[in-house]
Tab-separated table of C-alpha atoms in Angstrom:
chain	number	residue	atom	x	y	z
E	157	MET	CA	43.308	102.808	131.633
E	158	ALA	CA	46.303	103.434	129.945
E	159	VAL	CA	48.481	101.719	132.297
E	160	ALA	CA	46.580	98.643	131.619
E	161	THR	CA	47.498	98.727	127.726
E	162	ALA	CA	51.708	99.902	128.618
E	163	LEU	CA	50.421	95.977	130.540
E	164	HIS	CA	49.315	94.394	127.832
E	165	ARG	CA	51.525	95.883	125.465
E	166	LEU	CA	54.265	94.658	127.532
E	167	GLY	CA	52.652	91.226	127.287
E	168	MET	CA	52.488	91.036	123.353
E	169	ASP	CA	55.963	91.540	123.272
E	170	ALA	CA	57.448	89.676	125.649
E	171	ASP	CA	55.355	86.691	123.546
E	172	HIS	CA	56.840	88.331	120.574
E	173	VAL	CA	60.693	88.262	121.839
E	174	LEU	CA	59.774	84.112	123.640
E	175	ARG	CA	58.924	83.413	120.206
E	176	ALA	CA	61.042	84.816	118.222
E	177	ASP	CA	58.718	85.182	115.347
E	178	GLY	CA	60.321	87.954	113.762
E	179	THR	CA	58.213	90.928	114.333
E	180	SER	CA	61.173	92.852	114.972
E	181	LEU	CA	60.603	95.684	117.640
E	182	ARG	CA	61.858	98.427	118.561
E	183	LEU	CA	65.503	98.919	120.533
E	184	ARG	CA	64.034	101.430	122.768
E	185	ARG	CA	60.639	98.636	123.488
E	186	LEU	CA	62.852	95.777	124.278
E	187	LEU	CA	65.430	98.456	126.589
E	188	LEU	CA	61.821	98.791	128.265
E	189	MET	CA	60.991	95.343	128.830
E	190	ILE	CA	64.200	93.988	129.779
E	191	ALA	CA	63.964	97.693	133.322
E	192	CYS	CA	60.569	96.214	133.521
E	193	PHE	CA	60.818	92.245	133.957
E	194	GLY	CA	64.624	92.628	135.790
E	195	MET	CA	63.089	94.547	137.635
E	196	VAL	CA	60.417	92.159	138.999
E	197	TYR	CA	62.992	88.861	139.242
E	198	GLY	CA	65.484	91.848	141.040
E	199	SER	CA	63.401	93.005	143.329
E	200	VAL	CA	62.388	89.096	144.548
E	201	MET	CA	65.962	88.567	144.950
E	202	GLY	CA	66.717	90.832	146.645
E	203	SER	CA	63.454	89.818	148.953
E	204	PHE	CA	65.418	87.538	150.890
E	205	ALA	CA	66.035	88.715	154.625
E	206	GLY	CA	62.417	90.234	154.909
E	207	VAL	CA	60.186	93.918	152.705
E	208	THR	CA	59.657	94.494	155.819
E	209	GLY	CA	61.846	98.352	157.320
E	210	GLU	CA	65.111	98.493	156.186
E	211	ARG	CA	65.148	95.324	154.611
E	212	PHE	CA	62.577	96.775	151.874
E	213	LEU	CA	66.628	99.388	150.573
E	214	GLN	CA	68.012	95.780	149.691
E	215	VAL	CA	64.520	94.640	147.720
E	216	THR	CA	65.375	98.342	145.368
E	217	TYR	CA	68.613	98.257	145.545
E	218	SER	CA	68.291	94.600	143.888
E	219	ALA	CA	65.524	95.890	142.276
E	220	ILE	CA	67.110	98.324	140.617
E	221	LYS	CA	71.029	96.219	140.037
E	222	ALA	CA	69.615	93.251	137.846
E	223	PRO	CA	68.807	95.473	134.758
E	224	MET	CA	71.895	97.317	135.421
E	225	LEU	CA	73.812	94.095	135.430
E	226	LEU	CA	71.846	94.041	131.854
E	227	VAL	CA	72.399	96.180	130.081
E	228	VAL	CA	75.927	98.134	132.001
E	229	THR	CA	76.922	94.579	130.650
E	230	PHE	CA	75.885	95.024	127.102
E	231	ALA	CA	77.221	98.717	126.557
E	232	LEU	CA	80.648	97.155	127.358
E	233	SER	CA	80.637	94.306	125.114
E	234	VAL	CA	79.009	96.238	122.392
E	235	PRO	CA	81.815	98.069	121.280
E	236	SER	CA	83.776	95.227	120.193
E	237	PHE	CA	80.931	93.781	118.771
E	238	TYR	CA	80.503	96.205	116.070
E	239	VAL	CA	83.717	95.762	114.648
E	240	ILE	CA	84.470	92.171	114.600
E	241	ASN	CA	80.751	92.735	112.952
E	242	THR	CA	82.769	95.600	110.273
E	243	LEU	CA	85.097	93.328	109.899
E	244	LEU	CA	83.491	90.024	108.802
E	245	GLY	CA	82.096	92.513	105.995
E	246	LEU	CA	78.156	91.503	107.965
E	247	ARG	CA	77.915	95.816	108.927
E	248	ASP	CA	74.873	95.761	106.365
E	249	ASP	CA	73.344	93.497	109.073
E	250	PHE	CA	74.433	95.294	112.019
E	251	ALA	CA	70.959	96.835	112.511
E	252	GLU	CA	69.691	92.997	112.659
E	253	ALA	CA	71.864	91.869	114.589
E	254	LEU	CA	72.081	94.254	117.830
E	255	ARG	CA	68.429	94.139	118.155
E	256	ALA	CA	68.803	90.069	118.328
E	257	VAL	CA	71.603	90.670	120.685
E	258	VAL	CA	68.316	92.371	122.599
E	259	ALA	CA	66.201	91.083	122.503
E	260	ALA	CA	67.854	87.973	124.176
E	261	GLN	CA	68.720	89.975	126.692
E	262	ALA	CA	65.265	91.321	127.129
E	263	GLY	CA	64.190	87.435	127.189
E	264	LEU	CA	66.985	86.237	129.467
E	265	THR	CA	64.682	88.808	132.228
E	266	VAL	CA	61.204	88.085	130.375
E	267	ILE	CA	61.985	83.917	131.766
E	268	LEU	CA	63.625	84.551	135.314
E	269	GLY	CA	60.274	87.029	135.897
E	270	SER	CA	58.255	84.318	135.211
E	271	LEU	CA	60.990	82.971	137.648
E	272	ALA	CA	59.955	85.153	140.139
E	273	PRO	CA	57.075	83.489	142.429
E	274	LEU	CA	59.483	80.576	142.299
E	275	THR	CA	62.123	82.626	144.138
E	276	ALA	CA	59.624	83.336	146.355
E	277	TRP	CA	58.496	79.987	147.311
E	278	TRP	CA	61.573	79.229	148.088
E	279	TYR	CA	62.839	81.841	149.181
E	280	ALA	CA	59.440	81.029	151.626
E	281	CYS	CA	60.026	77.279	152.309
E	282	THR	CA	64.123	77.888	153.718
E	283	GLY	CA	66.134	80.128	155.816
E	284	ASP	CA	69.670	78.964	154.210
E	285	TYR	CA	71.596	81.949	152.831
E	286	GLN	CA	73.161	79.424	151.212
E	287	ALA	CA	70.705	77.209	149.432
E	288	ALA	CA	69.217	80.814	148.133
E	289	ILE	CA	72.246	82.120	146.710
E	290	VAL	CA	72.673	78.313	145.045
E	291	PHE	CA	69.135	79.160	143.952
E	292	ASN	CA	69.437	82.121	141.745
E	293	ALA	CA	72.577	80.850	139.823
E	294	LEU	CA	69.621	78.097	139.275
E	295	MET	CA	67.053	80.361	137.994
E	296	PHE	CA	70.342	82.788	136.014
E	297	ALA	CA	71.105	79.071	134.479
E	298	VAL	CA	67.194	78.137	133.309
E	299	ALA	CA	67.040	81.499	132.224
E	300	SER	CA	70.342	82.075	130.192
E	301	VAL	CA	69.323	78.070	128.755
E	302	GLY	CA	65.852	80.266	127.128
E	303	ALA	CA	67.297	83.147	125.917
E	304	GLN	CA	69.904	81.478	124.051
E	305	SER	CA	67.417	79.533	121.474
E	306	ILE	CA	66.549	83.533	121.309
E	307	LEU	CA	69.536	83.828	120.383
E	308	ARG	CA	70.115	81.217	118.406
E	309	ALA	CA	66.839	81.435	116.539
E	310	HIS	CA	67.368	85.194	115.367
E	311	TYR	CA	70.767	84.054	114.609
E	312	ARG	CA	68.980	80.988	112.560
E	313	ARG	CA	68.529	83.653	109.427
E	314	LEU	CA	71.414	85.766	110.358
E	315	ILE	CA	73.208	82.788	109.456
E	316	ALA	CA	71.362	81.229	106.397
E	317	ARG	CA	72.151	84.344	105.107
E	318	ARG	CA	76.203	84.642	105.448
E	319	PRO	CA	77.589	81.520	106.778
E	320	ALA	CA	80.745	83.981	109.000
E	321	HIS	CA	77.316	85.645	111.991
E	322	ARG	CA	78.380	82.415	113.193
E	323	TRP	CA	81.506	83.543	114.492
E	324	THR	CA	79.544	86.944	115.772
E	325	LEU	CA	77.165	84.576	117.524
E	326	VAL	CA	80.597	83.053	119.881
E	327	GLY	CA	82.736	85.927	119.692
E	328	TRP	CA	79.071	87.721	121.531
E	329	LEU	CA	78.632	85.128	123.531
E	330	VAL	CA	82.460	84.910	124.734
E	331	ILE	CA	83.394	89.062	125.614
E	332	TYR	CA	79.070	89.250	126.720
E	333	ALA	CA	80.125	85.507	129.450
E	334	PHE	CA	83.597	87.536	130.060
E	335	VAL	CA	82.510	90.555	131.166
E	336	GLY	CA	78.905	89.933	132.711
E	337	VAL	CA	80.876	87.470	135.157
E	338	GLN	CA	82.696	90.446	136.974
E	339	MET	CA	79.962	92.987	136.302
E	340	ALA	CA	77.574	90.331	138.653
E	341	TRP	CA	80.875	90.167	140.934
E	342	LEU	CA	80.753	92.963	141.253
E	343	LEU	CA	77.522	94.447	141.166
E	344	ARG	CA	76.699	92.477	144.688
E	345	PRO	CA	75.084	92.061	146.635
E	346	PHE	CA	71.938	90.395	144.715
E	347	ILE	CA	70.212	88.333	147.571
E	348	GLY	CA	71.362	90.813	150.994
E	349	ALA	CA	72.978	88.024	153.197
E	350	PRO	CA	70.075	88.297	156.379
E	351	GLY	CA	72.877	89.693	159.535
E	352	ALA	CA	73.836	92.771	157.618
E	353	SER	CA	72.424	96.094	157.097
E	354	PRO	CA	71.472	96.303	152.937
E	355	GLN	CA	73.959	98.597	150.493
E	356	PHE	CA	74.425	98.987	146.863
E	357	LEU	CA	77.348	97.978	147.047
E	358	ARG	CA	79.935	96.023	148.622
E	359	ALA	CA	82.775	97.650	150.825
E	360	ASP	CA	84.738	95.191	150.084
E	361	ALA	CA	83.023	95.340	146.317
E	362	ILE	CA	86.320	96.143	143.716
E	363	GLY	CA	87.357	92.406	143.008
E	364	ASN	CA	88.120	90.404	140.299
E	365	ALA	CA	85.796	87.297	140.009
E	366	TYR	CA	87.556	85.481	138.263
E	367	ILE	CA	90.406	85.369	140.891
E	368	GLU	CA	87.815	84.660	143.423
E	369	LEU	CA	87.365	81.700	141.091
E	370	LEU	CA	90.968	80.109	140.814
E	371	ARG	CA	91.483	81.125	144.951
E	372	ILE	CA	88.168	78.757	144.908
E	373	LEU	CA	89.692	76.494	142.306
E	374	ARG	CA	93.036	76.554	144.209
E	375	LEU	CA	91.430	75.234	147.322
E	376	ALA	CA	89.872	72.758	146.637
E	377	LEU	CA	92.647	71.369	144.902
E	378	PHE	CA	94.894	72.162	146.542
E	379	GLY	CA	93.532	72.247	150.706
M	261	MET	CA	87.968	114.559	110.721
M	262	LYS	CA	85.036	113.150	109.030
M	263	GLN	CA	87.225	112.119	106.077
M	264	THR	CA	89.670	109.741	108.406
M	265	ILE	CA	86.856	108.756	110.152
M	266	ARG	CA	84.813	107.949	106.709
M	267	GLN	CA	88.482	106.256	105.271
M	268	LEU	CA	88.773	103.598	108.225
M	269	ASP	CA	85.364	102.546	108.060
M	270	ALA	CA	86.511	101.750	103.538
M	271	ILE	CA	88.409	99.764	105.442
M	272	LEU	CA	86.891	98.308	107.722
M	273	ARG	CA	84.366	96.809	106.203
M	274	GLY	CA	86.273	96.334	103.218
M	275	ASP	CA	85.136	98.677	101.124
M	276	ALA	CA	89.110	99.952	100.429
M	277	THR	CA	89.910	96.269	99.803
M	278	ARG	CA	87.857	95.370	97.691
M	279	PRO	CA	88.848	92.113	95.376
M	280	GLU	CA	87.453	94.594	91.497
M	281	LEU	CA	90.062	96.981	93.082
M	282	LEU	CA	93.156	95.700	94.011
M	283	LYS	CA	92.950	93.369	90.734
M	284	GLU	CA	95.754	95.507	88.856
M	285	GLY	CA	97.927	95.979	92.568
M	286	GLN	CA	96.533	99.088	93.425
M	287	LEU	CA	96.229	100.261	96.609
M	288	GLY	CA	94.380	103.156	97.322
M	289	ILE	CA	95.264	103.774	100.309
M	290	PRO	CA	95.129	107.709	101.908
M	291	ILE	CA	98.042	107.485	104.807
M	292	ALA	CA	98.445	110.171	105.995
M	293	SER	CA	95.114	110.651	106.511
M	294	VAL	CA	94.747	107.130	107.605
M	295	ALA	CA	97.862	107.867	110.090
M	296	GLY	CA	95.737	111.026	111.545
M	297	ALA	CA	93.410	107.804	112.884
M	298	LEU	CA	95.956	106.146	113.667
M	299	VAL	CA	97.478	107.866	116.047
M	300	ALA	CA	94.042	108.536	117.584
M	301	LEU	CA	92.558	104.766	117.853
M	302	GLY	CA	95.946	104.195	119.494
M	303	ALA	CA	95.578	106.859	122.420
M	304	PHE	CA	92.362	106.190	122.786
M	305	TYR	CA	93.174	102.455	123.941
M	306	GLY	CA	95.951	104.158	126.449
M	307	LEU	CA	94.326	105.758	127.885
M	308	CYS	CA	91.960	102.791	128.508
M	309	MET	CA	95.020	100.667	129.631
M	310	GLY	CA	96.315	104.737	132.228
M	311	ALA	CA	93.285	103.896	133.940
M	312	PHE	CA	93.879	101.349	136.276
M	313	GLY	CA	96.546	103.061	138.169
M	314	VAL	CA	94.035	105.945	138.049
M	315	PHE	CA	91.223	104.492	139.396
M	316	ARG	CA	93.487	102.540	141.934
M	317	ILE	CA	94.101	102.957	144.990
M	318	ASP	CA	96.675	101.686	147.460
M	319	PRO	CA	96.215	100.172	149.978
M	320	GLU	CA	98.539	101.588	152.765
M	321	SER	CA	98.942	105.094	152.228
M	322	GLY	CA	94.616	104.593	150.894
M	323	ARG	CA	95.498	106.792	148.144
M	324	GLN	CA	95.756	107.418	144.481
M	325	ALA	CA	98.750	106.032	143.306
M	326	HIS	CA	101.164	109.513	142.387
M	327	ASP	CA	101.546	109.830	139.162
M	328	ALA	CA	98.213	107.973	137.599
M	329	TYR	CA	97.758	111.764	135.467
M	330	MET	CA	101.459	111.323	133.818
M	331	GLN	CA	101.261	107.450	133.427
M	332	LEU	CA	98.323	108.164	131.833
M	333	LEU	CA	99.655	110.635	129.560
M	334	ALA	CA	101.912	108.994	129.196
M	335	SER	CA	100.423	105.424	127.434
M	336	ALA	CA	98.543	107.974	125.744
M	337	ILE	CA	101.905	108.866	124.068
M	338	LYS	CA	103.170	105.949	124.369
M	339	THR	CA	100.646	102.932	122.756
M	340	PRO	CA	100.726	105.406	118.987
M	341	LEU	CA	103.847	105.313	118.926
M	342	LEU	CA	104.677	101.648	120.131
M	343	PHE	CA	102.211	100.563	117.043
M	344	PHE	CA	104.535	103.028	115.026
M	345	LEU	CA	107.930	101.875	115.689
M	346	THR	CA	107.105	98.259	115.550
M	347	LEU	CA	106.721	99.328	111.604
M	348	LEU	CA	109.816	101.664	111.294
M	349	ILE	CA	111.885	98.457	111.946
M	350	THR	CA	110.058	95.980	110.475
M	351	PHE	CA	109.155	98.100	106.994
M	352	PRO	CA	112.098	97.721	105.810
M	353	SER	CA	112.888	93.858	105.816
M	354	LEU	CA	110.226	93.241	104.141
M	355	TYR	CA	110.099	95.453	101.396
M	356	VAL	CA	113.312	94.426	101.176
M	357	PHE	CA	112.751	90.439	100.761
M	358	ASN	CA	109.713	91.048	99.514
M	359	ALA	CA	111.467	93.178	95.842
M	360	LEU	CA	114.145	90.128	96.214
M	361	VAL	CA	111.167	87.736	95.684
M	362	GLY	CA	109.600	90.121	93.084
M	363	SER	CA	106.602	90.788	93.672
M	364	ARG	CA	104.972	93.614	91.937
M	365	LEU	CA	104.616	95.648	95.281
M	366	SER	CA	106.099	98.948	95.178
M	367	MET	CA	107.884	100.436	98.411
M	368	VAL	CA	104.634	102.794	97.789
M	369	SER	CA	102.324	99.779	98.349
M	370	VAL	CA	103.617	97.676	100.922
M	371	LEU	CA	103.105	100.374	102.777
M	372	ARG	CA	99.650	101.535	102.914
M	373	LEU	CA	99.366	97.252	103.341
M	374	LEU	CA	100.645	97.782	106.553
M	375	VAL	CA	99.178	101.610	107.023
M	376	ALA	CA	96.258	99.442	107.259
M	377	SER	CA	96.747	96.360	108.420
M	378	LEU	CA	97.619	98.642	111.298
M	379	ALA	CA	94.292	100.396	111.766
M	380	VAL	CA	92.143	97.659	111.912
M	381	MET	CA	94.747	96.235	113.888
M	382	LEU	CA	93.960	99.467	116.136
M	383	ALA	CA	90.420	99.329	116.072
M	384	VAL	CA	89.619	96.368	117.323
M	385	LEU	CA	92.133	96.294	120.249
M	386	ALA	CA	89.810	100.618	120.493
M	387	SER	CA	86.800	98.065	120.654
M	388	PHE	CA	88.056	96.990	123.456
M	389	GLY	CA	89.177	99.723	125.615
M	390	PRO	CA	85.842	99.912	127.879
M	391	ILE	CA	85.826	96.573	129.087
M	392	VAL	CA	90.107	97.239	129.996
M	393	VAL	CA	88.614	99.902	131.912
M	394	PHE	CA	85.070	98.581	133.201
M	395	PHE	CA	88.484	95.726	135.050
M	396	SER	CA	90.392	98.815	135.999
M	397	VAL	CA	87.847	99.940	137.925
M	398	SER	CA	85.822	97.034	138.706
M	399	THR	CA	89.941	95.627	139.816
M	400	ASP	CA	92.846	95.747	142.179
M	401	SER	CA	95.377	92.192	140.523
M	402	TYR	CA	97.648	93.849	138.097
M	403	PRO	CA	98.664	90.330	137.128
M	404	PHE	CA	95.329	90.219	136.304
M	405	MET	CA	95.274	93.777	134.404
M	406	LYS	CA	98.529	92.178	132.179
M	407	LEU	CA	97.234	89.452	131.174
M	408	LEU	CA	93.807	91.517	130.221
M	409	ASN	CA	96.242	93.730	127.827
M	410	VAL	CA	98.315	91.122	126.350
M	411	ALA	CA	94.943	89.078	125.426
M	412	ALA	CA	93.255	91.807	124.141
M	413	GLY	CA	96.648	93.097	121.925
M	414	THR	CA	96.612	89.658	120.665
M	415	LEU	CA	93.956	89.239	119.444
M	416	ALA	CA	93.836	92.732	117.711
M	417	GLY	CA	97.254	91.570	116.197
M	418	LEU	CA	96.121	88.302	115.491
M	419	PHE	CA	92.852	90.125	113.823
M	420	GLY	CA	95.260	92.998	111.973
M	421	LEU	CA	97.812	90.222	111.035
M	422	ALA	CA	94.934	88.511	108.882
M	423	PHE	CA	93.408	91.343	107.503
M	424	LEU	CA	96.895	91.473	105.643
M	425	LEU	CA	97.567	88.499	104.864
M	426	ARG	CA	93.690	88.641	103.016
M	427	THR	CA	93.955	91.648	101.605
M	428	LEU	CA	97.657	90.369	99.629
M	429	GLN	CA	96.137	87.350	98.219
M	430	ARG	CA	94.105	89.854	96.981
M	431	LEU	CA	97.103	92.113	95.767
M	432	LEU	CA	99.397	89.809	93.966
M	433	GLY	CA	96.467	88.027	92.008
M	434	PRO	CA	96.596	84.415	90.129
M	435	ASP	CA	99.353	82.357	90.808
M	436	PRO	CA	101.459	81.385	87.345
M	437	VAL	CA	100.451	77.184	88.549
M	438	VAL	CA	97.303	78.161	89.398
M	439	ARG	CA	96.682	79.937	86.721
M	440	GLN	CA	97.474	77.309	84.227
M	441	ARG	CA	95.433	74.391	85.815
M	442	ALA	CA	92.567	76.801	86.175
M	443	ARG	CA	92.997	76.423	81.942
M	444	GLN	CA	93.767	72.714	82.329
M	445	ASP	CA	89.891	72.632	84.171
M	446	VAL	CA	88.625	74.514	81.793
M	447	ALA	CA	89.836	72.988	78.888
M	448	GLU	CA	88.450	69.766	80.086
M	449	PRO	CA	84.755	69.113	80.399
M	450	THR	CA	84.198	67.808	83.900
M	451	PRO	CA	82.655	64.710	84.522
M	452	PRO	CA	79.209	64.229	85.612
M	453	THR	CA	78.447	64.530	89.335
M	454	ASP	CA	76.603	62.189	91.069
M	455	ALA	CA	72.954	63.297	90.602
M	456	ASN	CA	72.229	63.228	94.933
M	457	ALA	CA	75.763	66.258	95.322
M	458	PRO	CA	74.501	69.523	95.820
M	459	SER	CA	75.736	70.437	92.198
M	460	VAL	CA	78.258	73.328	93.007
M	461	ASP	CA	77.013	75.272	90.120
M	462	ASP	CA	73.846	75.655	93.326
M	463	THR	CA	76.183	77.253	95.208
M	464	PRO	CA	75.165	80.711	95.912
M	465	ALA	CA	77.142	83.284	94.341
M	466	ALA	CA	79.536	85.085	96.839
M	467	PRO	CA	77.306	87.881	98.443
M	468	VAL	CA	79.007	91.085	96.464
M	469	ASN	CA	79.151	92.922	99.787
M	470	SER	CA	82.244	90.647	101.076
M	471	GLY	CA	83.926	91.684	104.162
M	472	PRO	CA	87.528	92.026	104.180
M	473	LEU	CA	88.465	88.819	105.920
M	474	GLU	CA	86.861	86.420	103.153
M	475	ARG	CA	88.734	84.328	101.285
M	476	VAL	CA	89.582	84.989	97.832
M	477	GLU	CA	90.171	81.349	96.331
M	478	GLY	CA	92.885	80.850	93.861
M	479	LEU	CA	94.439	84.556	94.318
M	480	SER	CA	98.712	83.461	95.551
M	481	SER	CA	101.877	84.265	94.091
M	482	ARG	CA	103.594	81.707	96.693
M	483	LYS	CA	107.035	83.586	97.955
M	484	ALA	CA	105.792	86.786	98.081
M	485	ARG	CA	102.852	84.949	100.406
M	486	ARG	CA	105.539	82.750	101.897
M	487	VAL	CA	108.239	86.017	102.939
M	488	PHE	CA	104.309	87.948	104.549
M	489	GLU	CA	103.532	85.179	106.818
M	490	ILE	CA	107.091	84.809	108.146
M	491	TRP	CA	106.650	89.043	108.375
M	492	THR	CA	103.630	88.556	110.877
M	493	LEU	CA	105.915	86.174	112.879
M	494	VAL	CA	108.163	88.936	113.543
M	495	PHE	CA	106.230	91.331	113.403
M	496	GLY	CA	104.069	89.766	116.262
M	497	LEU	CA	107.664	88.709	118.040
M	498	VAL	CA	108.938	92.374	117.515
M	499	GLY	CA	105.622	93.959	118.650
M	500	ALA	CA	106.009	92.110	121.781
M	501	GLN	CA	109.099	92.841	122.892
M	502	MET	CA	108.290	96.084	122.007
M	503	SER	CA	105.208	96.812	123.986
M	504	TRP	CA	108.094	95.274	126.846
M	505	VAL	CA	110.906	98.126	125.976
M	506	MET	CA	108.159	100.583	126.000
M	507	ARG	CA	106.871	99.720	129.658
M	508	PRO	CA	105.073	101.224	132.193
M	509	PHE	CA	101.659	101.358	130.194
M	510	LEU	CA	99.852	99.748	133.526
M	511	GLY	CA	101.990	101.417	135.892
M	512	SER	CA	103.407	98.574	138.078
M	513	PRO	CA	102.049	99.504	141.403
M	514	GLY	CA	104.285	101.062	144.490
M	515	MET	CA	106.536	102.024	141.821
M	516	PRO	CA	107.631	105.716	141.464
M	517	PHE	CA	106.063	106.716	137.832
M	518	THR	CA	109.264	106.340	135.287
M	519	TRP	CA	108.826	107.449	131.055
M	520	PHE	CA	111.049	104.805	130.559
M	521	ARG	CA	112.254	100.901	132.873
M	522	ASP	CA	115.746	99.237	132.563
M	523	ARG	CA	116.269	97.373	130.160
M	524	GLN	CA	115.700	93.971	132.072
M	525	SER	CA	113.693	90.059	131.164
M	526	ASN	CA	111.854	90.272	127.978
M	527	PHE	CA	107.854	90.658	127.281
M	528	PHE	CA	107.641	86.114	127.100
M	529	LEU	CA	109.024	85.378	130.742
M	530	GLU	CA	106.987	88.216	132.486
M	531	VAL	CA	103.995	86.881	130.902
M	532	LEU	CA	104.572	83.174	133.067
M	533	LYS	CA	105.551	85.089	135.336
M	534	ALA	CA	101.864	87.199	135.774
M	535	LEU	CA	100.564	83.743	135.187
M	536	GLN	CA	101.973	82.463	137.568
M	537	ASN	CA	101.047	85.130	139.956
M	538	LEU	CA	97.678	84.735	138.928
M	539	LEU	CA	97.257	80.890	139.071
M	540	GLY	CA	99.427	81.854	142.413
M	541	ALA	CA	101.878	78.394	141.443
């Protein structure tokens, strides 16, 4: 019974977050939402090469890493966000701004969670690893667009009150994306290549997403 | 300690530089206590930079760099020093030219203003610290780390200097020309505005709690401002080159630890070189 109540409450919270209807949820509950829905998508994401036996490890790892990706990126970006908000004279609104960015991340996981069945279906349809990567990237892109709209809905109220919030919003997106891309790179593998044995982090994970990106670009442009 | 944090907070929030407070040309910032905050913030960022050596494993020997912890210590000491020395080098000329153009700022006021600007700069820089550490943990590329730190420093510098110029604007008060024009505006009846155009009176009053970077219109004293604008450029150039002279902060992989390196090359050339390295040209 307690479980049913908790699930019901989680669902109600998720609904509020998606609508961005101004219901202010406690940070703790938003974080719980990120953990739950993030784990749902993560576990599906990690099920590419199967879920039985040793492969179950990859499912578990990915389930842990998906929410971790968001929470750690968030933690690293918050200090700059705080200082920039203060400098632009927006400290009084900081609690609300913080709730807005956390709510957007919670929204991201809720949307991802709703896309999880699609990913599972895609995995069932094709065994192509590259295609799986592309499909997941697509799902993340869709979820990001949705999360952006939640963030903007929250920020519309803030910007109406003080236009300077526009700049902190841009600053947040730049910093969060900059850290998040590298974090995602570092936390690979999420999908788990079929041949490789499950692992939490890749042994060769130390590396830089941006340098890799440059390398790929160079290869594409100059051969 | 608590007092220092409160002071720093007041500067960042703009409480210490409210237009009402500054109209008299006085700036009530305790230099000594804010300087303490500067040292702490600088040392923190220094530690974040030095972390690159601690986390980096040499691919050949499979071990940590030799004197990674010495580099950590050196960076923590040298970063606050970098800012203080840059200030020391550029402050006298600023004060002299400021007096030369007849601004009403006293030497102590100028110093207070600069210390407050450094506090803004270092607070922004320190807030990037966790991100720098994260990239130190996860990347091996030395040119990337160099450029990341240059970017963080540049952003922090821009915030600090913007704070300086805006505060100055508040301090110097209305320019005689502007003042005269304002008086004329009051004397002449304003022409009737288009009915559809939004009336100026409808704009909401400035928020009571404006930030330190907010522009306060109608205040300027042209010559003194020009002096400070040129000075911010000089401060940026000297600071950048100073950071090169006082290197290593990160510790080049494969080079033994030293407190300072030989004088050669310059900051801007090296940034270009790092960019080239990264882009593989």
